[in-house]
PDB file of C-alpha atoms (C1' of nucleotides) in Angstrom:
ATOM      1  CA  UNK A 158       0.000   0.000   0.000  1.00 95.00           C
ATOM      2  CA  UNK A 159       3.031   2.008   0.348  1.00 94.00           C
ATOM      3  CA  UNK A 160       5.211   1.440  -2.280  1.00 94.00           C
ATOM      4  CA  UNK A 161       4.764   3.736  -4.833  1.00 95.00           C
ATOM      5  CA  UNK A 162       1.951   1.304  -6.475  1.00 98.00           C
ATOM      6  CA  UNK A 163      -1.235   3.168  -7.416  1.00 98.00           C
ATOM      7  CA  UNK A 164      -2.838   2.550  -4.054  1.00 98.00           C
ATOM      8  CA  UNK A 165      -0.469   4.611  -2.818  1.00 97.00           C
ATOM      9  CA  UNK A 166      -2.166   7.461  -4.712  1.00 98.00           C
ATOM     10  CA  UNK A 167      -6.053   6.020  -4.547  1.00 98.00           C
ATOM     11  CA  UNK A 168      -6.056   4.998  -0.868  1.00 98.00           C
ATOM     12  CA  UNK A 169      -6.074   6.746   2.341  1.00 97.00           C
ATOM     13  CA  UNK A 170      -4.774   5.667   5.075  1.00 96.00           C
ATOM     14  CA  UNK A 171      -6.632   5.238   8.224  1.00 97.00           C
ATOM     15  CA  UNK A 172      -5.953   4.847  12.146  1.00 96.00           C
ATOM     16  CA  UNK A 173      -5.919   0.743  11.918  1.00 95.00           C
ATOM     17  CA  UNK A 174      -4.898   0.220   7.579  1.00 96.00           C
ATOM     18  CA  UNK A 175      -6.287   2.159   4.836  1.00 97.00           C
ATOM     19  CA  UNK A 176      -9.396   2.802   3.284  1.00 98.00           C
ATOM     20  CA  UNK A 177     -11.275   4.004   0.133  1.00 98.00           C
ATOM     21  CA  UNK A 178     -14.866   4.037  -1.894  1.00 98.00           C
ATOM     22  CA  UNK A 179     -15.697   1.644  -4.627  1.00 98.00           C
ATOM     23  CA  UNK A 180     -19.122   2.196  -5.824  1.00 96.00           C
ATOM     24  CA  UNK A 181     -19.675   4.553  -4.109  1.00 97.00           C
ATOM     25  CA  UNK A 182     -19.407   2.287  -0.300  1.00 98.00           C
ATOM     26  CA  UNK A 183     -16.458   2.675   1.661  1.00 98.00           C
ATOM     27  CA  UNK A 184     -13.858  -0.184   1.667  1.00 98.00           C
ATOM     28  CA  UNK A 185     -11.736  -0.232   4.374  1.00 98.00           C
ATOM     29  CA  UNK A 186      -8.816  -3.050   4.474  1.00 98.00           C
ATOM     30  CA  UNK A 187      -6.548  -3.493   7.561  1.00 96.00           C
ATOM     31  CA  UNK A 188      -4.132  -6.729   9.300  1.00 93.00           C
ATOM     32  CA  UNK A 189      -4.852  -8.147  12.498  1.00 91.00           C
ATOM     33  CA  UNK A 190      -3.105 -10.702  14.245  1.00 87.00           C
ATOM     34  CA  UNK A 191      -1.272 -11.507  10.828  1.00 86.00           C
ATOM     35  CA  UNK A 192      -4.476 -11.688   8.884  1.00 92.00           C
ATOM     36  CA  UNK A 193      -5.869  -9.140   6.186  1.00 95.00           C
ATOM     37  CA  UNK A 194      -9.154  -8.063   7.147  1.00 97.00           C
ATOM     38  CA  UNK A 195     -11.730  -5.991   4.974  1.00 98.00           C
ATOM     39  CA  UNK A 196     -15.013  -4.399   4.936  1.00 98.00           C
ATOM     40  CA  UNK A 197     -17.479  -6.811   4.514  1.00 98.00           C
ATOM     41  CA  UNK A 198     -19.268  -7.250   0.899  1.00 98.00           C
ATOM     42  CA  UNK A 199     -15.515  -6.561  -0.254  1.00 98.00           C
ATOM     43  CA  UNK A 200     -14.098 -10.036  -0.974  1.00 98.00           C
ATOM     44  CA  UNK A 201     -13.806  -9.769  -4.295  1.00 98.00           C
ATOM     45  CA  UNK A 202     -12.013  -6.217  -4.596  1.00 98.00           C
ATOM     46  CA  UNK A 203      -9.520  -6.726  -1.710  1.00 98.00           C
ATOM     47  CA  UNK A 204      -8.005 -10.260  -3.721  1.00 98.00           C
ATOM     48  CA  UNK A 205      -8.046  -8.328  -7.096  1.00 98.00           C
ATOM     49  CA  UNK A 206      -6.626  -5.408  -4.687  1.00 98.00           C
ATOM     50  CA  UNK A 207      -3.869  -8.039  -3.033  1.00 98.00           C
ATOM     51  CA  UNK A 208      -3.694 -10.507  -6.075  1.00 98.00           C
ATOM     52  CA  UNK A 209      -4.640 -13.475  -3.504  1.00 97.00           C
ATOM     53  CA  UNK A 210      -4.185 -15.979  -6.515  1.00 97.00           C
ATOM     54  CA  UNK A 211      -0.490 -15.157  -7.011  1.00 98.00           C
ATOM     55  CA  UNK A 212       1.812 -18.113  -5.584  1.00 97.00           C
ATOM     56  CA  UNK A 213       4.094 -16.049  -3.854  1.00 97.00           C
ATOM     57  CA  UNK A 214       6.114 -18.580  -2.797  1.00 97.00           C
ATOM     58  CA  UNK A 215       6.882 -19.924  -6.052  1.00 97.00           C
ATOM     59  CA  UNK A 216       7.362 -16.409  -7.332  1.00 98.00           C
ATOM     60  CA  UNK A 217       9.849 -15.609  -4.718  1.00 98.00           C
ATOM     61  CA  UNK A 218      11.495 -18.720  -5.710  1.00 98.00           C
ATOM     62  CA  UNK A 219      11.447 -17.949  -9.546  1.00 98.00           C
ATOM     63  CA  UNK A 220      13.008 -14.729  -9.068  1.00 98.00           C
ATOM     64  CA  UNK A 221      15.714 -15.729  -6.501  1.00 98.00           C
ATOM     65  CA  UNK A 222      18.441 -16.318  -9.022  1.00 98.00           C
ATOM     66  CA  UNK A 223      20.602 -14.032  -7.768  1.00 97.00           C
ATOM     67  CA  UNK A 224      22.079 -12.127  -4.770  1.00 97.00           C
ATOM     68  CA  UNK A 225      20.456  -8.729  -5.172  1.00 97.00           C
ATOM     69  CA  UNK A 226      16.891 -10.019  -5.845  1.00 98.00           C
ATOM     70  CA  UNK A 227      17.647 -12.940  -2.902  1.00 98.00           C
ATOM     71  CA  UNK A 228      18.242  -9.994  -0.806  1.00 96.00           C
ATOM     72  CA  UNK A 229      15.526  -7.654  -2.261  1.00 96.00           C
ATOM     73  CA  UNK A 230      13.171 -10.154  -1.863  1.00 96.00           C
ATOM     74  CA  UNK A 231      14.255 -11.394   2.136  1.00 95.00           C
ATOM     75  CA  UNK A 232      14.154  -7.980   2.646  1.00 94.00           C
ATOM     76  CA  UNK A 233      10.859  -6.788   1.169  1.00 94.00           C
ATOM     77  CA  UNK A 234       9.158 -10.897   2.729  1.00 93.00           C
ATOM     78  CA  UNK A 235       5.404 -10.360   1.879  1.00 89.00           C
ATOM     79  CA  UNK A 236       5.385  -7.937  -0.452  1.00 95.00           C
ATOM     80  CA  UNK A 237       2.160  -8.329  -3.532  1.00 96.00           C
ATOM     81  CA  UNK A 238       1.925  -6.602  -7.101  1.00 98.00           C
ATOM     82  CA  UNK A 239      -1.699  -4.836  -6.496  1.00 98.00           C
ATOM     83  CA  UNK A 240      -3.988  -4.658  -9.112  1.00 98.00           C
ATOM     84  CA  UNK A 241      -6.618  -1.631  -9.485  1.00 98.00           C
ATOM     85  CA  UNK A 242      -8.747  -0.220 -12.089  1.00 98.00           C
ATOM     86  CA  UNK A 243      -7.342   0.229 -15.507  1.00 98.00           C
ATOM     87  CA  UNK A 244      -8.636   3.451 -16.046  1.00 98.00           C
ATOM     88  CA  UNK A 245      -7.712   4.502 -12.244  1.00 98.00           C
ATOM     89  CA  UNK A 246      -4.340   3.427 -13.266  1.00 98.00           C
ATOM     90  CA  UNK A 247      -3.970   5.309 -16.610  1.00 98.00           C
ATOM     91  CA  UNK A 248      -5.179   8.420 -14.395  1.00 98.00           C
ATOM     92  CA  UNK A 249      -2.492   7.892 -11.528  1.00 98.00           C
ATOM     93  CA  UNK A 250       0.561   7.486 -14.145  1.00 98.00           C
ATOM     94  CA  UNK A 251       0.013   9.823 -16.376  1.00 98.00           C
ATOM     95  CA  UNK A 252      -0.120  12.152 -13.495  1.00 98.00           C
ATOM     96  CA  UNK A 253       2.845  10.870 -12.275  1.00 98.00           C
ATOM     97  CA  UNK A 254       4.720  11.956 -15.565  1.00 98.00           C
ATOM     98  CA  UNK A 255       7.731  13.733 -14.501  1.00 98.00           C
ATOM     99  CA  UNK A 256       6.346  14.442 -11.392  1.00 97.00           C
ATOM    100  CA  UNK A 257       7.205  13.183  -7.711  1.00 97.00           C
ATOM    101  CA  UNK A 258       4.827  10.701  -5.326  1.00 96.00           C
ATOM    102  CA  UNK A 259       3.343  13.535  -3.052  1.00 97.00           C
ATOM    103  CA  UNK A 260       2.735  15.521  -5.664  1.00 98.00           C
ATOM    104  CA  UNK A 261       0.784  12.718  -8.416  1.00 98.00           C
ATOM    105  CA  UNK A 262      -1.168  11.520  -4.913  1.00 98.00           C
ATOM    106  CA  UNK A 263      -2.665  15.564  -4.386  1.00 98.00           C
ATOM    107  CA  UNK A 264      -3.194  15.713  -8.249  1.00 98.00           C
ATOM    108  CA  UNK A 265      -5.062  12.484  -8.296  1.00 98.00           C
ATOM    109  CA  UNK A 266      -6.898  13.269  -5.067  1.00 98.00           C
ATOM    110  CA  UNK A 267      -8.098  16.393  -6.613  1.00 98.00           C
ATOM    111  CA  UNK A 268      -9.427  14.599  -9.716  1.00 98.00           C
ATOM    112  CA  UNK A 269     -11.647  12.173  -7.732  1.00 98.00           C
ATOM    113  CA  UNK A 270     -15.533  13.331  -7.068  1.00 97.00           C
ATOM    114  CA  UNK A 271     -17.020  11.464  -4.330  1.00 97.00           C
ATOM    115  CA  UNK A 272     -13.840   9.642  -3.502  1.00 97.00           C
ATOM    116  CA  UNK A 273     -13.800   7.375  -6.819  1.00 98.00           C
ATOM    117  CA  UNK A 274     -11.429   8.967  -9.847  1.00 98.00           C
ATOM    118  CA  UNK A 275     -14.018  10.764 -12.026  1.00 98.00           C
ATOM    119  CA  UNK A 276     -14.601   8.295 -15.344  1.00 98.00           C
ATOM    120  CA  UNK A 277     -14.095   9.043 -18.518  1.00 98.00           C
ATOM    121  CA  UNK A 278     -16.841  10.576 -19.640  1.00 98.00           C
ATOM    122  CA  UNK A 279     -16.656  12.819 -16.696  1.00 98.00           C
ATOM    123  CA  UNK A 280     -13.304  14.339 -16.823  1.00 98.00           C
ATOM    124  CA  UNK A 281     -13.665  14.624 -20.593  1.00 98.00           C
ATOM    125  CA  UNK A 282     -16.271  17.088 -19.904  1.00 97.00           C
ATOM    126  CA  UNK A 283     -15.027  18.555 -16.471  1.00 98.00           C
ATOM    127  CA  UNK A 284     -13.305  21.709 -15.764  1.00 98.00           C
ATOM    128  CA  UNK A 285      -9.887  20.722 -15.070  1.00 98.00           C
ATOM    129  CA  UNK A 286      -8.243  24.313 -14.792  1.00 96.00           C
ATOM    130  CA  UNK A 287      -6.872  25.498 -11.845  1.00 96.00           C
ATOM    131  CA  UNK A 288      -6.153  21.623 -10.057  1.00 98.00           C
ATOM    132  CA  UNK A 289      -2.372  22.813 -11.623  1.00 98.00           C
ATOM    133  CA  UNK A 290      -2.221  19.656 -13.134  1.00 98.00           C
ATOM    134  CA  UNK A 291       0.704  21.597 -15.708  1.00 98.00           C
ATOM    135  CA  UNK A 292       1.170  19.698 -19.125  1.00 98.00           C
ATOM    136  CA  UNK A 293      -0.318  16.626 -17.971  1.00 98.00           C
ATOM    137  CA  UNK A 294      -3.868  18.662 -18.230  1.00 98.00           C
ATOM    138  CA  UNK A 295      -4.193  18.158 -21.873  1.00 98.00           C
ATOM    139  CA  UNK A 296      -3.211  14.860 -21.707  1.00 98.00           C
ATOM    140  CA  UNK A 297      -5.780  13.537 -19.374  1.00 98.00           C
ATOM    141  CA  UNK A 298      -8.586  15.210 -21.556  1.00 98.00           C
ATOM    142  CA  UNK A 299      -7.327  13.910 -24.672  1.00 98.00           C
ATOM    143  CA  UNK A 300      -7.128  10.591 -23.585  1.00 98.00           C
ATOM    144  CA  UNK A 301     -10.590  10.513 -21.382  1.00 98.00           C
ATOM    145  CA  UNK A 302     -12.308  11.442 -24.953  1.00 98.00           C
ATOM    146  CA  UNK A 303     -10.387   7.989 -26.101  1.00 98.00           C
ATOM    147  CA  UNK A 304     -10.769   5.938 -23.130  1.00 96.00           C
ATOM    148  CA  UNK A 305     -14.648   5.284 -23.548  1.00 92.00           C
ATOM    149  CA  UNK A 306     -14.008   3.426 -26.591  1.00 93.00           C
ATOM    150  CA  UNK A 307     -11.246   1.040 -25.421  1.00 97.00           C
ATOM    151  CA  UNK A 308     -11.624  -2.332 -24.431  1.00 98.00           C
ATOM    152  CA  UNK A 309      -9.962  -2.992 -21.439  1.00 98.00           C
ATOM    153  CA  UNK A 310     -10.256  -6.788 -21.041  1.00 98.00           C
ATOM    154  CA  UNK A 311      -9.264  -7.841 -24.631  1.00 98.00           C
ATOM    155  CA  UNK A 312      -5.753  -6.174 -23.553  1.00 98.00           C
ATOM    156  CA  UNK A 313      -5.690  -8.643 -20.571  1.00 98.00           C
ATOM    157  CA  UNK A 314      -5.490 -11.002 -23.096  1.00 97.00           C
ATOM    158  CA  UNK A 315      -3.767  -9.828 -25.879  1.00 98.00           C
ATOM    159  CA  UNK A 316       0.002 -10.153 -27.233  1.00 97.00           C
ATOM    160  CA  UNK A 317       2.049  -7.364 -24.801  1.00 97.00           C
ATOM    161  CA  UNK A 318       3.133  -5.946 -27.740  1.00 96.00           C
ATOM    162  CA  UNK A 319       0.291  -5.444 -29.059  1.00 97.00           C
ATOM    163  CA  UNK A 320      -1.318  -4.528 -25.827  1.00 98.00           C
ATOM    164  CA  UNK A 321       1.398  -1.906 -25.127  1.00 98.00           C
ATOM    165  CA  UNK A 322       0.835  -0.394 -28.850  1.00 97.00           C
ATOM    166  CA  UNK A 323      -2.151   0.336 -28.067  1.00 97.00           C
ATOM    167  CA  UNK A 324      -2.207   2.040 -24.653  1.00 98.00           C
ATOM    168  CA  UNK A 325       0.329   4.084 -26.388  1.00 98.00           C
ATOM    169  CA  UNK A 326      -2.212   5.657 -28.855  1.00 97.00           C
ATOM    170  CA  UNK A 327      -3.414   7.077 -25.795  1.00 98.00           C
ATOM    171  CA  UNK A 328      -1.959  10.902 -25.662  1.00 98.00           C
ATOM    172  CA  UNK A 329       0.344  11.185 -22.874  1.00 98.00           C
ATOM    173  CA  UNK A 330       0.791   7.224 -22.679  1.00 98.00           C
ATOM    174  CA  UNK A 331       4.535   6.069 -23.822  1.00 98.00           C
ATOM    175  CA  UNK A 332       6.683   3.327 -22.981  1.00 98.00           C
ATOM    176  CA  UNK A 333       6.795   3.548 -19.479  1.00 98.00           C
ATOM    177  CA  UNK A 334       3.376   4.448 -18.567  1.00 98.00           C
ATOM    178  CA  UNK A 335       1.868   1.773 -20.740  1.00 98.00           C
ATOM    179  CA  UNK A 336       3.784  -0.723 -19.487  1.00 98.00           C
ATOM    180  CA  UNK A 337       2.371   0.418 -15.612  1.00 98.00           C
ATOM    181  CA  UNK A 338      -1.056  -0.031 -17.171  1.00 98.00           C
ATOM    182  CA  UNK A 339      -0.365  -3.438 -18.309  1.00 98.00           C
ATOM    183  CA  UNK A 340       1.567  -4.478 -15.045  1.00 98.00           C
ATOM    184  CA  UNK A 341      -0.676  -2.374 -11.981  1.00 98.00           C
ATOM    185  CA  UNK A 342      -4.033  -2.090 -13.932  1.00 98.00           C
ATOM    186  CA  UNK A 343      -4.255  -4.890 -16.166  1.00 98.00           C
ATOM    187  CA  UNK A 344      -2.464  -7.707 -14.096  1.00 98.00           C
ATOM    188  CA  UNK A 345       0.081  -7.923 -16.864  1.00 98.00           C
ATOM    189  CA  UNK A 346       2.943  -9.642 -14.799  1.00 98.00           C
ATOM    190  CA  UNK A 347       5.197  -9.849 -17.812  1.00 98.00           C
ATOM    191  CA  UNK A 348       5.750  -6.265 -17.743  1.00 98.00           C
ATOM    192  CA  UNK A 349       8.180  -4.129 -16.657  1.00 98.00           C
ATOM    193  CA  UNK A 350       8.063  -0.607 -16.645  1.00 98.00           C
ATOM    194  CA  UNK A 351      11.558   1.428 -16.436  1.00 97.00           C
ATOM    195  CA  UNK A 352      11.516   4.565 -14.265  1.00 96.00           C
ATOM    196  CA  UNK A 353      14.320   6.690 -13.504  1.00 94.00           C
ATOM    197  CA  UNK A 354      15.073   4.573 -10.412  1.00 95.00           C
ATOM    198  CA  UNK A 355      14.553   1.186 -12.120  1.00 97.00           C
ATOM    199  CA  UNK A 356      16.986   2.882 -14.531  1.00 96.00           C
ATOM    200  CA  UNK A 357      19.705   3.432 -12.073  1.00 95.00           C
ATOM    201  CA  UNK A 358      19.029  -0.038 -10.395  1.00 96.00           C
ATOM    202  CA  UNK A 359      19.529  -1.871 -13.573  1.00 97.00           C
ATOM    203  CA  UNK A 360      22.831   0.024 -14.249  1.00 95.00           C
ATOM    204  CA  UNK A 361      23.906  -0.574 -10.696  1.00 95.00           C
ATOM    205  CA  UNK A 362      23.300  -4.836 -10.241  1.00 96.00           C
ATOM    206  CA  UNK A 363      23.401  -5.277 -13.825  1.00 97.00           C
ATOM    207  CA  UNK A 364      25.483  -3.541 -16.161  1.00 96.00           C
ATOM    208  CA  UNK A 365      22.165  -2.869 -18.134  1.00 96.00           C
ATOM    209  CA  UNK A 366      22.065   1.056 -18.979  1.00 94.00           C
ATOM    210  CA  UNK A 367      19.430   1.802 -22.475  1.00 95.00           C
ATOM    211  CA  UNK A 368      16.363   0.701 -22.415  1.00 95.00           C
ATOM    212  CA  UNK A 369      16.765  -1.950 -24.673  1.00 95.00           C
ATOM    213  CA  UNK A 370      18.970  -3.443 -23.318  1.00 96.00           C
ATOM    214  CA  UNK A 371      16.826  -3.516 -19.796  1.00 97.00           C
ATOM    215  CA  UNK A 372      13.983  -4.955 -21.282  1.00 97.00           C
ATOM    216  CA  UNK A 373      15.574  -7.613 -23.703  1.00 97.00           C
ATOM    217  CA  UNK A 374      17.578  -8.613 -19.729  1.00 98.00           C
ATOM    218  CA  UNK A 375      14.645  -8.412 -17.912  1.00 98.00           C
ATOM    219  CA  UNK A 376      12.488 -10.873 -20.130  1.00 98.00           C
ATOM    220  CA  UNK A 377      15.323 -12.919 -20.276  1.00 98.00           C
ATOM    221  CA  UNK A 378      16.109 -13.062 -16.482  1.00 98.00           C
ATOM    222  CA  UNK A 379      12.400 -12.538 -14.898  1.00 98.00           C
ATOM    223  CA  UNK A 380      10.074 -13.378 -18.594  1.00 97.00           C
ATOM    224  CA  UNK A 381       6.656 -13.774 -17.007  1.00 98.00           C
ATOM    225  CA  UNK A 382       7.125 -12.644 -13.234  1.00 98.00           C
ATOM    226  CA  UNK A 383       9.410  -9.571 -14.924  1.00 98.00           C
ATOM    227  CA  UNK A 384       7.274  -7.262 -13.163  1.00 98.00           C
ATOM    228  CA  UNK A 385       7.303  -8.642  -9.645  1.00 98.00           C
ATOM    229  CA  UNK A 386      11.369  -8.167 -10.161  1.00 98.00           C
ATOM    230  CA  UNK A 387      10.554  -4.792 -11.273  1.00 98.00           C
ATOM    231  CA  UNK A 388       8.926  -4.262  -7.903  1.00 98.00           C
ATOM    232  CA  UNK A 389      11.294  -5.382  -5.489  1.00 98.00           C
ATOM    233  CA  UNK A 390      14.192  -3.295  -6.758  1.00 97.00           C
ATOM    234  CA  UNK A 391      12.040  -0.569  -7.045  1.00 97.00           C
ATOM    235  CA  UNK A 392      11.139  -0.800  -3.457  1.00 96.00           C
ATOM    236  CA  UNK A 393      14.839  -1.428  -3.031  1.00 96.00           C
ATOM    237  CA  UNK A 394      16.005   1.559  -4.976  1.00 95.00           C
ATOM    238  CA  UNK A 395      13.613   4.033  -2.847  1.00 95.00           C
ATOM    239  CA  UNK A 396      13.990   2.718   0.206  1.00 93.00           C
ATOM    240  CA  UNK A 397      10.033   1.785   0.512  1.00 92.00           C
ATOM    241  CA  UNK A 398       8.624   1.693   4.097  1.00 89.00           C
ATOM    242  CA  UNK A 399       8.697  -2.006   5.909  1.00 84.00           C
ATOM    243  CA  UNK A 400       5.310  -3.441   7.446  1.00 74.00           C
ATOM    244  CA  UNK A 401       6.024  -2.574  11.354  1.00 71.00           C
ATOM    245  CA  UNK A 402       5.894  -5.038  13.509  1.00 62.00           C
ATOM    246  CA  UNK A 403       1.774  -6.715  13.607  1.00 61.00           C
ATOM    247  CA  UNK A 404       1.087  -5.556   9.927  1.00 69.00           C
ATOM    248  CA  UNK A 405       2.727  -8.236   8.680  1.00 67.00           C
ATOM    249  CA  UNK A 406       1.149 -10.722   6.448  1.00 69.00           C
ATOM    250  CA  UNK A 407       2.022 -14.523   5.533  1.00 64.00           C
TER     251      UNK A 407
ATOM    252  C1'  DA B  34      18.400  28.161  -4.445  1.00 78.43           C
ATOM    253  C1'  DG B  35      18.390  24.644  -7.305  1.00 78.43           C
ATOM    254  C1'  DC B  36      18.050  19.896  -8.528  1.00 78.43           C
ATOM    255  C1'  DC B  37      14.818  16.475  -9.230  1.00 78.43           C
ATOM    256  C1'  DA B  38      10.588  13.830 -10.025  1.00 78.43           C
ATOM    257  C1'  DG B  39       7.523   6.066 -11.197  1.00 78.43           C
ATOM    258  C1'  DG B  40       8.287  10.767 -18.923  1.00 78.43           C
ATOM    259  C1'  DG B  41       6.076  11.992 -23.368  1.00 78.43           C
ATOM    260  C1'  DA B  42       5.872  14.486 -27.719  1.00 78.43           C
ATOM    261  C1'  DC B  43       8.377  16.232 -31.149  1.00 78.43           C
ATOM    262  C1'  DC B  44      12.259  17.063 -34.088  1.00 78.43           C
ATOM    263  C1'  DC B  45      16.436  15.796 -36.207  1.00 78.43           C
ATOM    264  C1'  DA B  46      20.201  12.863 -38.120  1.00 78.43           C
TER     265       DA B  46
ATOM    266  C1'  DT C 173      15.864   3.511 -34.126  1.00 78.43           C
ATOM    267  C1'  DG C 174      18.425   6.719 -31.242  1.00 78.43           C
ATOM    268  C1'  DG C 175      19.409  11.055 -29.043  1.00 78.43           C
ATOM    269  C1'  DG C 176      18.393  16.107 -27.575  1.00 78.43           C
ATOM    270  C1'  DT C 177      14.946  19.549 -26.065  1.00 78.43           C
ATOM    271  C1'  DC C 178      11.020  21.394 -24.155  1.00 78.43           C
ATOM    272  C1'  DC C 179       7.374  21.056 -21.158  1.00 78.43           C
ATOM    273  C1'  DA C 180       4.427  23.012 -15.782  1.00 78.43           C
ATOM    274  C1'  DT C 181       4.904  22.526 -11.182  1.00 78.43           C
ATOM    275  C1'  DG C 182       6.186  21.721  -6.588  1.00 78.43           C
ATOM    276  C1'  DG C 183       8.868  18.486  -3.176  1.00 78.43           C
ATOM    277  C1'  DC C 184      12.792  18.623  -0.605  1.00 78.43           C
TER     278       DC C 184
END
DNA sequence: AGCCAGGGACCCA
DNA sequence: TGGGTCCATGGC
């Protein structure tokens, strides 16, 4: 919830976890005595939230092929790729173009109504001057006007290439932002999405500095659980918060 | 005060 | 295909 994935941006965080409205009821998701708890009537959401049908286990296995990701992963025990709302997701990362996690969380926060991100046909209409949203304004617009008309579950399915081709016909959707779509909005676990940090990660532990080269390593290396890797060095590489002690989850 | 941020569009060779 | 440059704004 806390490491820089879009629920860091869609949540908020309350005295016991962290809460937030999906249509329109409040969900509210917390641990107890080593067990995730949840609103009730919220099943459903909090495993698509928490991915509860990812074999961690086996994942952490998969991926522990060498010493940084052994130690990235003992490090960062527990931690899940979430999975919200496609169009949620395209919201939260094309805010968070250029732009630094305080920041893309008050920008988001200030295009929700009701405490749900406005949808499409909302913000394609809505008055978004003055929520000093900068260049990334003109981008949301453009691509609410497109987003009505795509279909979000035939890109669960499709080739990644293909997938990723066309999120990017979305204004203000590139490389790097598509490939968060596929990976934190479309469960896409193939895909790995290259930030500035991931950047400097890759260069560090692996030699790997352009893009290419990252991405032809990474499918290599991680091919289907790529973006799981992706997530512990990130959370390595920004030094993400730790569950204290009783948040923990097996 | 100034660098930096979970980059993309656009132009140029 | 690959490499600058510009873009709005605020966090730290």
């Amino acid at each position: 919830m806390e490491s820089g994935q879009p629920p860091e941006f869609l949540w908020q965080k309350t005295a016991r976890g962290y809460a937030r409205k999906i249509g329109g009821k409040v969900c509210e998701v917390w641990s107890e005595g080593g067990r995730l708890h949840f609103t009730p009537g919220f099943e459903g959401e909090t495993n698509r939230l928490f991915r509860a049908r990812d074999d961690l286990p086996a994942i952490e296995r998969a991926l522990s092929t060498d010493r940084i990701m052994r130690s990235a992963i003992s490090h960062y025990r527990g931690l899940r790729l979430t999975e919200s709302g496609p169009w949620e997701t395209t919201v939260c990362f094309i805010c968070s173009i250029n732009n630094n996690i305080p920041r893309i969380k008050k920008m988001v926060q200030s295009l929700m109504r009701d405490g749900e991100v406005m949808p499409p046909e909302e913000m394609a209409r809505a008055d978004l001057a003055g929520l000093r949203l900068g260049y990334r304004e003109k981008y949301l617009k453009a691509t609410a006007k497109k987003a009505e008309s795509i279909d979000w579950d035939a890109l669960r399915e499709a080739d990644l290439h293909h997938a990723r081709a066309k999120l990017k016909e979305l204004p203000g959707v590139g490389d790097k932002v598509a490939d968060c779509i596929l990976l934190f909005g479309l469960g896409r676990l193939e895909a790995f999405p290259v930030d500035v940090w991931i950047r400097r990660a890759m260069e560090e532990h692996y030699g790997k500095r352009t893009l290419k080269q990252i991405h032809s390593f990474a499918e290599k290396k991680w091919g289907m659980f790529a973006g799981y890797a992706q997530q512990y060095l990130y959370c390595l590489a920004r030094s993400c918060p730790l569950p204290s002690e009783g948040e923990y989850i097996e």
